[in-house]
C-alpha cells in the first residue's frame, strides 16, 4: 500500500481509561465487525510515556475511515470526558503523534494529516486537527517540536 494520507482517530473511551491495542483488536475482530485485524495501523497509548504500538501492518489497507482506508490510521486512547467527545490527547500523546508522523513521512514521503471527522459525521478524534495545530500541521512538512 502506498498511503494517501494520515488519518487521526480517538478510541472514544474515557480520559484515563486503560485501553490496550489488544483490547481494540478484540473490538474490531469480534461481532458485529468481524474484521480480520484491528482497523488502525498505530495506537498511541495513554500510559504516561507516549508508547506507540503497531496495529494492522502498514502494507495492508486500514479499516478506519470509510472511503479513505488507503490512508495510515492512527488512534490515540481517549476522546471522551464524562461521556462527551472532548480533546483528551495529553501532551505526551501529542508529542508521540508528532514523532510518529515524522517517521511515517520519512518512509512514505509527504503525507497530509486529517482528523476522522473530516470524512465522517463522527466527532472523532474529538477535536478539529486544523483548529488545534493550525494549517501548517496539515501540510506535508516535518512537525516535531
CSV table of N, CA and C in Angstrom, one decimal:
chain,number,residue,atom,x,y,z
A,1,UNK,N,0.8,-1.2,0.0
A,1,UNK,CA,0.0,0.0,0.0
A,1,UNK,C,0.9,1.2,0.0
A,2,UNK,N,0.6,2.2,-0.9
A,2,UNK,CA,1.2,3.5,-0.9
A,2,UNK,C,0.2,4.4,-0.3
A,3,UNK,N,0.3,4.8,1.0
A,3,UNK,CA,-0.7,5.6,1.7
A,3,UNK,C,-0.9,6.9,1.0
A,4,UNK,N,-2.2,7.4,1.1
A,4,UNK,CA,-2.6,8.7,0.5
A,4,UNK,C,-2.5,9.8,1.5
A,5,UNK,N,-2.6,9.5,2.8
A,5,UNK,CA,-2.6,10.5,3.9
A,5,UNK,C,-2.5,9.8,5.2
A,6,UNK,N,-2.5,10.5,6.3
A,6,UNK,CA,-2.6,10.0,7.6
A,6,UNK,C,-3.9,10.5,8.2
A,7,UNK,N,-4.7,9.6,8.9
A,7,UNK,CA,-6.0,10.0,9.5
A,7,UNK,C,-5.9,9.7,11.0
A,8,UNK,N,-6.1,10.7,11.8
A,8,UNK,CA,-6.1,10.6,13.2
A,8,UNK,C,-7.5,10.3,13.8
A,9,UNK,N,-7.5,9.3,14.7
A,9,UNK,CA,-8.7,8.9,15.4
A,9,UNK,C,-8.5,9.0,16.9
A,10,UNK,N,-9.6,8.9,17.7
A,10,UNK,CA,-9.6,8.6,19.1
A,10,UNK,C,-10.3,7.3,19.3
A,11,UNK,N,-10.0,6.6,20.5
A,11,UNK,CA,-10.6,5.4,20.8
A,11,UNK,C,-12.1,5.5,21.3
A,12,UNK,N,-12.5,6.8,21.5
A,12,UNK,CA,-13.8,7.1,22.0
A,12,UNK,C,-14.0,6.4,23.4
A,13,UNK,N,-13.0,6.5,24.2
A,13,UNK,CA,-13.0,6.0,25.6
A,13,UNK,C,-12.8,7.1,26.5
A,14,UNK,N,-13.1,6.9,27.8
A,14,UNK,CA,-13.0,8.0,28.8
A,14,UNK,C,-11.5,8.3,29.1
A,15,UNK,N,-11.3,9.6,29.3
A,15,UNK,CA,-10.0,10.1,29.7
A,15,UNK,C,-9.5,9.2,30.9
A,16,UNK,N,-8.3,8.7,30.7
A,16,UNK,CA,-7.6,7.9,31.8
A,16,UNK,C,-8.0,6.5,31.8
A,17,UNK,N,-9.0,6.0,31.0
A,17,UNK,CA,-9.4,4.6,30.9
A,17,UNK,C,-8.2,3.8,30.3
A,18,UNK,N,-7.9,2.7,30.9
A,18,UNK,CA,-6.9,1.8,30.4
A,18,UNK,C,-7.4,1.0,29.2
A,19,UNK,N,-6.9,1.2,28.0
A,19,UNK,CA,-7.3,0.5,26.8
A,19,UNK,C,-6.0,0.1,26.1
A,20,UNK,N,-5.9,-1.1,25.7
A,20,UNK,CA,-4.7,-1.6,25.0
A,20,UNK,C,-5.0,-1.8,23.5
A,21,UNK,N,-3.9,-2.0,22.8
A,21,UNK,CA,-4.0,-2.3,21.4
A,21,UNK,C,-4.8,-3.6,21.2
A,22,UNK,N,-4.5,-4.6,22.1
A,22,UNK,CA,-5.2,-5.9,22.0
A,22,UNK,C,-6.7,-5.7,22.3
A,23,UNK,N,-7.0,-4.8,23.3
A,23,UNK,CA,-8.5,-4.6,23.5
A,23,UNK,C,-9.1,-4.1,22.2
A,24,UNK,N,-8.5,-3.1,21.6
A,24,UNK,CA,-9.1,-2.6,20.3
A,24,UNK,C,-9.1,-3.6,19.3
A,25,UNK,N,-8.1,-4.5,19.2
A,25,UNK,CA,-8.1,-5.6,18.2
A,25,UNK,C,-9.3,-6.5,18.5
A,26,UNK,N,-9.6,-6.8,19.7
A,26,UNK,CA,-10.8,-7.6,20.0
A,26,UNK,C,-12.1,-6.9,19.6
A,27,UNK,N,-12.2,-5.6,19.9
A,27,UNK,CA,-13.4,-4.9,19.5
A,27,UNK,C,-13.6,-5.0,18.0
A,28,UNK,N,-12.5,-5.0,17.2
A,28,UNK,CA,-12.6,-5.0,15.7
A,28,UNK,C,-12.8,-6.4,15.1
A,29,UNK,N,-12.2,-7.4,15.8
A,29,UNK,CA,-12.3,-8.7,15.2
A,29,UNK,C,-13.5,-9.6,15.7
A,30,UNK,N,-14.2,-9.0,16.7
A,30,UNK,CA,-15.4,-9.7,17.2
A,30,UNK,C,-16.7,-9.2,16.6
A,31,UNK,N,-17.8,-9.9,16.8
A,31,UNK,CA,-19.1,-9.4,16.3
A,31,UNK,C,-19.4,-8.1,17.0
A,32,UNK,N,-20.0,-7.1,16.3
A,32,UNK,CA,-20.6,-7.3,14.9
A,32,UNK,C,-19.6,-7.0,13.8
A,33,UNK,N,-18.4,-6.5,14.1
A,33,UNK,CA,-17.5,-6.1,13.0
A,33,UNK,C,-16.9,-7.3,12.3
A,34,UNK,N,-16.3,-8.2,13.0
A,34,UNK,CA,-15.6,-9.4,12.5
A,34,UNK,C,-14.6,-9.1,11.4
A,35,UNK,N,-13.8,-8.0,11.7
A,35,UNK,CA,-12.7,-7.7,10.7
A,35,UNK,C,-11.6,-8.6,10.9
A,36,UNK,N,-10.7,-8.7,10.0
A,36,UNK,CA,-9.5,-9.6,10.0
A,36,UNK,C,-8.5,-9.1,11.1
A,37,UNK,N,-8.5,-7.8,11.4
A,37,UNK,CA,-7.5,-7.3,12.4
A,37,UNK,C,-8.0,-6.0,12.9
A,38,UNK,N,-7.2,-5.4,13.8
A,38,UNK,CA,-7.5,-4.0,14.2
A,38,UNK,C,-7.5,-3.1,13.0
A,39,UNK,N,-8.4,-2.1,13.0
A,39,UNK,CA,-8.5,-1.2,11.8
A,39,UNK,C,-7.4,-0.2,11.7
A,40,UNK,N,-6.7,0.1,12.8
A,40,UNK,CA,-5.7,1.2,12.8
A,40,UNK,C,-4.3,0.6,12.6
A,41,UNK,N,-3.4,1.4,12.0
A,41,UNK,CA,-2.0,1.0,11.8
A,41,UNK,C,-1.2,1.2,13.1
A,42,UNK,N,-1.5,2.3,13.8
A,42,UNK,CA,-0.8,2.6,15.0
A,42,UNK,C,-1.7,3.0,16.1
A,43,UNK,N,-1.3,2.7,17.4
A,43,UNK,CA,-2.1,3.1,18.5
A,43,UNK,C,-1.2,3.8,19.5
A,44,UNK,N,-1.6,5.0,19.9
A,44,UNK,CA,-0.9,5.8,20.9
A,44,UNK,C,-1.6,5.6,22.3
A,45,UNK,N,-0.9,4.9,23.2
A,45,UNK,CA,-1.5,4.6,24.5
A,45,UNK,C,-1.5,5.8,25.4
A,46,UNK,N,-2.3,5.8,26.4
A,46,UNK,CA,-2.4,6.9,27.4
A,46,UNK,C,-1.6,6.4,28.7
A,47,UNK,N,-0.4,5.8,28.5
A,47,UNK,CA,0.3,5.2,29.6
A,47,UNK,C,1.3,6.2,30.3
A,48,UNK,N,1.2,7.5,29.9
A,48,UNK,CA,2.1,8.4,30.5
A,48,UNK,C,3.5,8.6,29.9
A,49,UNK,N,3.8,7.7,29.0
A,49,UNK,CA,5.2,7.8,28.4
A,49,UNK,C,5.1,7.9,26.8
A,50,UNK,N,3.9,7.9,26.3
A,50,UNK,CA,3.8,8.0,24.8
A,50,UNK,C,4.1,6.8,24.0
A,51,UNK,N,3.8,5.6,24.6
A,51,UNK,CA,4.0,4.4,23.8
A,51,UNK,C,3.2,4.3,22.6
A,52,UNK,N,3.8,4.0,21.5
A,52,UNK,CA,3.2,3.8,20.2
A,52,UNK,C,3.3,2.4,19.8
A,53,UNK,N,2.2,1.7,19.6
A,53,UNK,CA,2.2,0.3,19.3
A,53,UNK,C,1.7,0.1,17.9
A,54,UNK,N,2.2,-0.9,17.2
A,54,UNK,CA,1.7,-1.2,15.9
A,54,UNK,C,0.4,-2.0,15.9
A,55,UNK,N,-0.4,-1.7,15.0
A,55,UNK,CA,-1.7,-2.4,14.8
A,55,UNK,C,-1.7,-3.2,13.6
A,56,UNK,N,-2.5,-2.9,12.6
A,56,UNK,CA,-2.5,-3.5,11.3
A,56,UNK,C,-1.2,-3.2,10.6
A,57,UNK,N,-0.6,-4.1,9.9
A,57,UNK,CA,0.6,-3.8,9.1
A,57,UNK,C,0.4,-2.7,8.1
A,58,UNK,N,1.3,-1.8,8.0
A,58,UNK,CA,1.2,-0.6,7.1
A,58,UNK,C,1.1,-1.0,5.7
A,59,UNK,N,1.5,-2.2,5.3
A,59,UNK,CA,1.4,-2.5,3.9
A,59,UNK,C,0.0,-3.0,3.5
A,60,UNK,N,-0.9,-3.1,4.5
A,60,UNK,CA,-2.3,-3.5,4.3
A,60,UNK,C,-3.2,-2.3,4.5
A,61,UNK,N,-4.2,-2.2,3.6
A,61,UNK,CA,-5.2,-1.1,3.8
A,61,UNK,C,-5.8,-1.2,5.2
A,62,UNK,N,-6.1,-0.1,5.7
A,62,UNK,CA,-6.7,0.0,7.0
A,62,UNK,C,-8.2,-0.3,7.0
A,63,UNK,N,-8.9,-0.2,8.1
A,63,UNK,CA,-10.3,-0.3,8.2
A,63,UNK,C,-10.7,0.7,9.3
A,64,UNK,N,-10.5,2.0,8.9
A,64,UNK,CA,-10.7,3.0,9.9
A,64,UNK,C,-11.5,4.2,9.4
A,65,UNK,N,-11.5,4.5,8.1
A,65,UNK,CA,-12.2,5.6,7.6
A,65,UNK,C,-12.9,5.2,6.2
A,66,UNK,N,-14.2,5.1,6.2
A,66,UNK,CA,-14.8,4.6,5.0
A,66,UNK,C,-14.5,5.5,3.8
A,67,UNK,N,-14.0,4.9,2.8
A,67,UNK,CA,-13.6,5.6,1.6
A,67,UNK,C,-12.2,6.2,1.6
A,68,UNK,N,-11.5,6.0,2.7
A,68,UNK,CA,-10.2,6.5,2.9
A,68,UNK,C,-9.2,5.5,3.6
A,69,UNK,N,-9.5,4.2,3.4
A,69,UNK,CA,-8.7,3.2,4.0
A,69,UNK,C,-7.4,2.9,3.3
A,70,UNK,N,-7.1,3.7,2.3
A,70,UNK,CA,-5.8,3.7,1.7
A,70,UNK,C,-4.8,4.6,2.4
A,71,UNK,N,-5.3,5.1,3.6
A,71,UNK,CA,-4.5,6.0,4.4
A,71,UNK,C,-4.0,5.3,5.6
A,72,UNK,N,-3.0,5.8,6.3
A,72,UNK,CA,-2.5,5.3,7.5
A,72,UNK,C,-3.4,5.8,8.7
A,73,UNK,N,-4.0,4.8,9.4
A,73,UNK,CA,-4.8,5.2,10.5
A,73,UNK,C,-4.1,5.1,11.8
A,74,UNK,N,-4.2,6.3,12.6
A,74,UNK,CA,-3.5,6.4,13.9
A,74,UNK,C,-4.6,6.7,14.9
A,75,UNK,N,-4.6,6.0,16.0
A,75,UNK,CA,-5.6,6.3,17.0
A,75,UNK,C,-4.9,6.6,18.3
A,76,UNK,N,-5.4,7.6,19.1
A,76,UNK,CA,-4.9,7.8,20.4
A,76,UNK,C,-6.0,7.3,21.4
A,77,UNK,N,-5.6,6.8,22.5
A,77,UNK,CA,-6.5,6.3,23.5
A,77,UNK,C,-7.1,7.5,24.3
A,78,UNK,N,-8.4,7.6,24.2
A,78,UNK,CA,-9.1,8.7,24.9
A,78,UNK,C,-10.2,9.3,24.0
A,79,UNK,N,-10.5,10.5,24.2
A,79,UNK,CA,-11.5,11.2,23.4
A,79,UNK,C,-12.8,11.5,24.0
A,80,UNK,N,-13.1,11.0,25.2
A,80,UNK,CA,-14.3,11.2,26.0
A,80,UNK,C,-14.0,11.7,27.4
A,81,UNK,N,-14.8,12.6,27.8
A,81,UNK,CA,-14.8,13.1,29.2
A,81,UNK,C,-16.3,13.1,29.7
A,82,UNK,N,-16.6,12.3,30.7
A,82,UNK,CA,-17.9,12.2,31.2
A,82,UNK,C,-18.9,11.8,30.0
A,83,UNK,N,-18.5,11.0,29.1
A,83,UNK,CA,-19.3,10.5,28.1
A,83,UNK,C,-19.4,11.4,26.9
A,84,UNK,N,-18.8,12.6,26.9
A,84,UNK,CA,-18.9,13.6,25.9
A,84,UNK,C,-17.6,13.7,25.1
A,85,UNK,N,-17.7,13.8,23.8
A,85,UNK,CA,-16.4,14.0,23.0
A,85,UNK,C,-15.7,15.2,23.4
A,86,UNK,N,-14.4,15.0,23.8
A,86,UNK,CA,-13.6,16.1,24.3
A,86,UNK,C,-12.1,15.8,23.9
A,87,UNK,N,-11.4,16.8,23.6
A,87,UNK,CA,-10.0,16.6,23.3
A,87,UNK,C,-9.2,16.2,24.6
A,88,UNK,N,-9.0,14.9,24.8
A,88,UNK,CA,-8.2,14.4,25.9
A,88,UNK,C,-6.8,14.0,25.6
A,89,UNK,N,-6.4,14.3,24.4
A,89,UNK,CA,-5.0,14.0,24.0
A,89,UNK,C,-4.0,14.7,24.9
A,90,UNK,N,-3.2,13.9,25.6
A,90,UNK,CA,-2.2,14.5,26.5
A,90,UNK,C,-1.0,15.1,25.7
A,91,UNK,N,-0.2,15.9,26.4
A,91,UNK,CA,1.0,16.5,25.7
A,91,UNK,C,1.9,15.3,25.3
A,92,UNK,N,2.0,14.3,26.1
A,92,UNK,CA,2.8,13.2,25.8
A,92,UNK,C,2.3,12.4,24.6
A,93,UNK,N,1.0,12.2,24.5
A,93,UNK,CA,0.4,11.6,23.3
A,93,UNK,C,0.6,12.4,22.1
A,94,UNK,N,0.5,13.7,22.2
A,94,UNK,CA,0.7,14.6,21.1
A,94,UNK,C,2.1,14.6,20.6
A,95,UNK,N,3.1,14.6,21.5
A,95,UNK,CA,4.5,14.5,21.1
A,95,UNK,C,4.7,13.2,20.4
A,96,UNK,N,4.2,12.1,21.0
A,96,UNK,CA,4.3,10.8,20.3
A,96,UNK,C,3.7,10.8,18.9
A,97,UNK,N,2.6,11.4,18.8
A,97,UNK,CA,2.0,11.5,17.4
A,97,UNK,C,2.8,12.3,16.5
A,98,UNK,N,3.4,13.4,16.9
A,98,UNK,CA,4.3,14.2,16.0
A,98,UNK,C,5.5,13.4,15.6
A,99,UNK,N,6.1,12.7,16.6
A,99,UNK,CA,7.2,11.9,16.2
A,99,UNK,C,6.9,10.8,15.3
A,100,UNK,N,5.7,10.1,15.5
A,100,UNK,CA,5.2,9.1,14.6
A,100,UNK,C,5.0,9.6,13.2
A,101,UNK,N,4.4,10.8,13.1
A,101,UNK,CA,4.1,11.4,11.8
A,101,UNK,C,5.5,11.6,11.0
A,102,UNK,N,6.5,12.1,11.7
A,102,UNK,CA,7.8,12.3,11.1
A,102,UNK,C,8.3,11.0,10.6
A,103,UNK,N,8.2,10.0,11.4
A,103,UNK,CA,8.8,8.7,10.9
A,103,UNK,C,8.0,8.1,9.7
A,104,UNK,N,6.7,8.3,9.7
A,104,UNK,CA,5.9,7.8,8.6
A,104,UNK,C,6.3,8.6,7.4
A,105,UNK,N,6.4,9.9,7.5
A,105,UNK,CA,6.8,10.7,6.3
A,105,UNK,C,8.2,10.4,5.9
A,106,UNK,N,9.1,10.0,6.8
A,106,UNK,CA,10.5,9.6,6.4
A,106,UNK,C,10.4,8.4,5.5
A,107,UNK,N,9.4,7.5,5.7
A,107,UNK,CA,9.3,6.3,4.9
A,107,UNK,C,8.5,6.5,3.7
A,108,UNK,N,7.3,7.1,3.8
A,108,UNK,CA,6.4,7.2,2.7
A,108,UNK,C,6.4,8.5,2.0
A,109,UNK,N,7.2,9.5,2.4
A,109,UNK,CA,7.2,10.8,1.8
A,109,UNK,C,6.1,11.7,2.4
A,110,UNK,N,5.9,12.9,1.7
A,110,UNK,CA,5.0,13.9,2.3
A,110,UNK,C,3.5,13.4,2.3
A,111,UNK,N,2.9,13.3,3.4
A,111,UNK,CA,1.5,12.9,3.6
A,111,UNK,C,0.8,14.0,4.4
A,112,UNK,N,-0.4,14.4,4.0
A,112,UNK,CA,-1.1,15.3,4.8
A,112,UNK,C,-1.8,14.6,6.0
A,113,UNK,N,-2.2,15.4,7.0
A,113,UNK,CA,-2.8,14.9,8.2
A,113,UNK,C,-4.2,15.4,8.3
A,114,UNK,N,-5.1,14.5,8.7
A,114,UNK,CA,-6.5,14.7,8.7
A,114,UNK,C,-7.1,14.1,10.0
A,115,UNK,N,-8.2,14.7,10.5
A,115,UNK,CA,-9.0,14.0,11.5
A,115,UNK,C,-10.1,13.2,10.9
A,116,UNK,N,-10.4,12.1,11.5
A,116,UNK,CA,-11.5,11.3,11.0
A,116,UNK,C,-12.8,12.1,10.7
A,117,UNK,N,-13.0,13.1,11.6
A,117,UNK,CA,-14.2,13.9,11.4
A,117,UNK,C,-14.3,14.7,10.1
A,118,UNK,N,-13.2,14.8,9.4
A,118,UNK,CA,-13.2,15.5,8.1
A,118,UNK,C,-13.9,14.6,7.1
A,119,UNK,N,-14.1,13.3,7.3
A,119,UNK,CA,-14.6,12.3,6.4
A,119,UNK,C,-15.9,11.7,6.9
A,120,UNK,N,-16.3,12.1,8.1
A,120,UNK,CA,-17.4,11.4,8.8
A,120,UNK,C,-18.2,12.3,9.6
A,121,UNK,N,-19.4,12.0,10.0
A,121,UNK,CA,-20.2,12.8,10.9
A,121,UNK,C,-19.8,12.6,12.4
A,122,UNK,N,-18.9,11.6,12.6
A,122,UNK,CA,-18.4,11.4,14.0
A,122,UNK,C,-17.5,12.5,14.5
A,123,UNK,N,-17.5,12.7,15.8
A,123,UNK,CA,-16.7,13.7,16.4
A,123,UNK,C,-15.2,13.3,16.4
A,124,UNK,N,-14.9,12.1,16.3
A,124,UNK,CA,-13.5,11.5,16.3
A,124,UNK,C,-12.6,12.3,15.4
A,125,UNK,N,-11.5,12.8,15.9
A,125,UNK,CA,-10.8,12.5,17.2
A,125,UNK,C,-11.1,13.4,18.4
A,126,UNK,N,-12.3,13.9,18.3
A,126,UNK,CA,-12.9,14.8,19.4
A,126,UNK,C,-12.3,16.2,19.4
A,127,UNK,N,-11.7,16.6,18.3
A,127,UNK,CA,-11.2,18.0,18.0
A,127,UNK,C,-11.0,18.1,16.6
A,128,UNK,N,-10.9,19.4,16.1
A,128,UNK,CA,-10.5,19.7,14.7
A,128,UNK,C,-9.0,19.8,14.6
A,129,UNK,N,-8.4,19.0,13.8
A,129,UNK,CA,-7.0,19.0,13.6
A,129,UNK,C,-6.4,20.3,13.3
A,130,UNK,N,-7.0,21.0,12.3
A,130,UNK,CA,-6.5,22.3,11.8
A,130,UNK,C,-6.7,23.3,12.9
A,131,UNK,N,-7.9,23.3,13.6
A,131,UNK,CA,-8.1,24.3,14.7
A,131,UNK,C,-7.1,24.1,15.8
A,132,UNK,N,-6.7,22.9,16.1
A,132,UNK,CA,-5.8,22.6,17.2
A,132,UNK,C,-4.3,22.9,16.9
A,133,UNK,N,-3.9,22.5,15.7
A,133,UNK,CA,-2.5,22.6,15.4
A,133,UNK,C,-2.2,23.6,14.2
A,134,UNK,N,-3.2,24.2,13.7
A,134,UNK,CA,-3.0,25.2,12.6
A,134,UNK,C,-2.8,24.5,11.3
A,135,UNK,N,-3.0,25.3,10.2
A,135,UNK,CA,-2.9,24.7,8.8
A,135,UNK,C,-1.5,24.2,8.5
A,136,UNK,N,-0.5,24.7,9.2
A,136,UNK,CA,0.9,24.3,8.9
A,136,UNK,C,1.0,22.8,9.2
A,137,UNK,N,0.3,22.3,10.3
A,137,UNK,CA,0.4,20.9,10.7
A,137,UNK,C,-0.1,20.0,9.6
A,138,UNK,N,-1.1,20.4,8.9
A,138,UNK,CA,-1.7,19.5,7.9
A,138,UNK,C,-0.9,19.5,6.6
A,139,UNK,N,0.1,20.4,6.5
A,139,UNK,CA,0.9,20.4,5.3
A,139,UNK,C,1.9,19.3,5.4
A,140,UNK,N,2.6,19.1,4.3
A,140,UNK,CA,3.5,17.9,4.1
A,140,UNK,C,4.9,18.2,4.5
A,141,UNK,N,5.1,18.7,5.7
A,141,UNK,CA,6.4,19.0,6.3
A,141,UNK,C,6.6,18.3,7.6
A,142,UNK,N,7.8,18.4,8.1
A,142,UNK,CA,8.1,17.8,9.4
A,142,UNK,C,7.4,18.6,10.5
A,143,UNK,N,7.0,18.0,11.6
A,143,UNK,CA,6.2,18.7,12.6
A,143,UNK,C,6.8,18.6,14.0
A,144,UNK,N,7.9,17.8,14.2
A,144,UNK,CA,8.4,17.6,15.5
A,144,UNK,C,8.8,19.0,16.1
A,145,UNK,N,8.3,19.1,17.4
A,145,UNK,CA,8.6,20.4,18.1
A,145,UNK,C,10.0,20.4,18.6
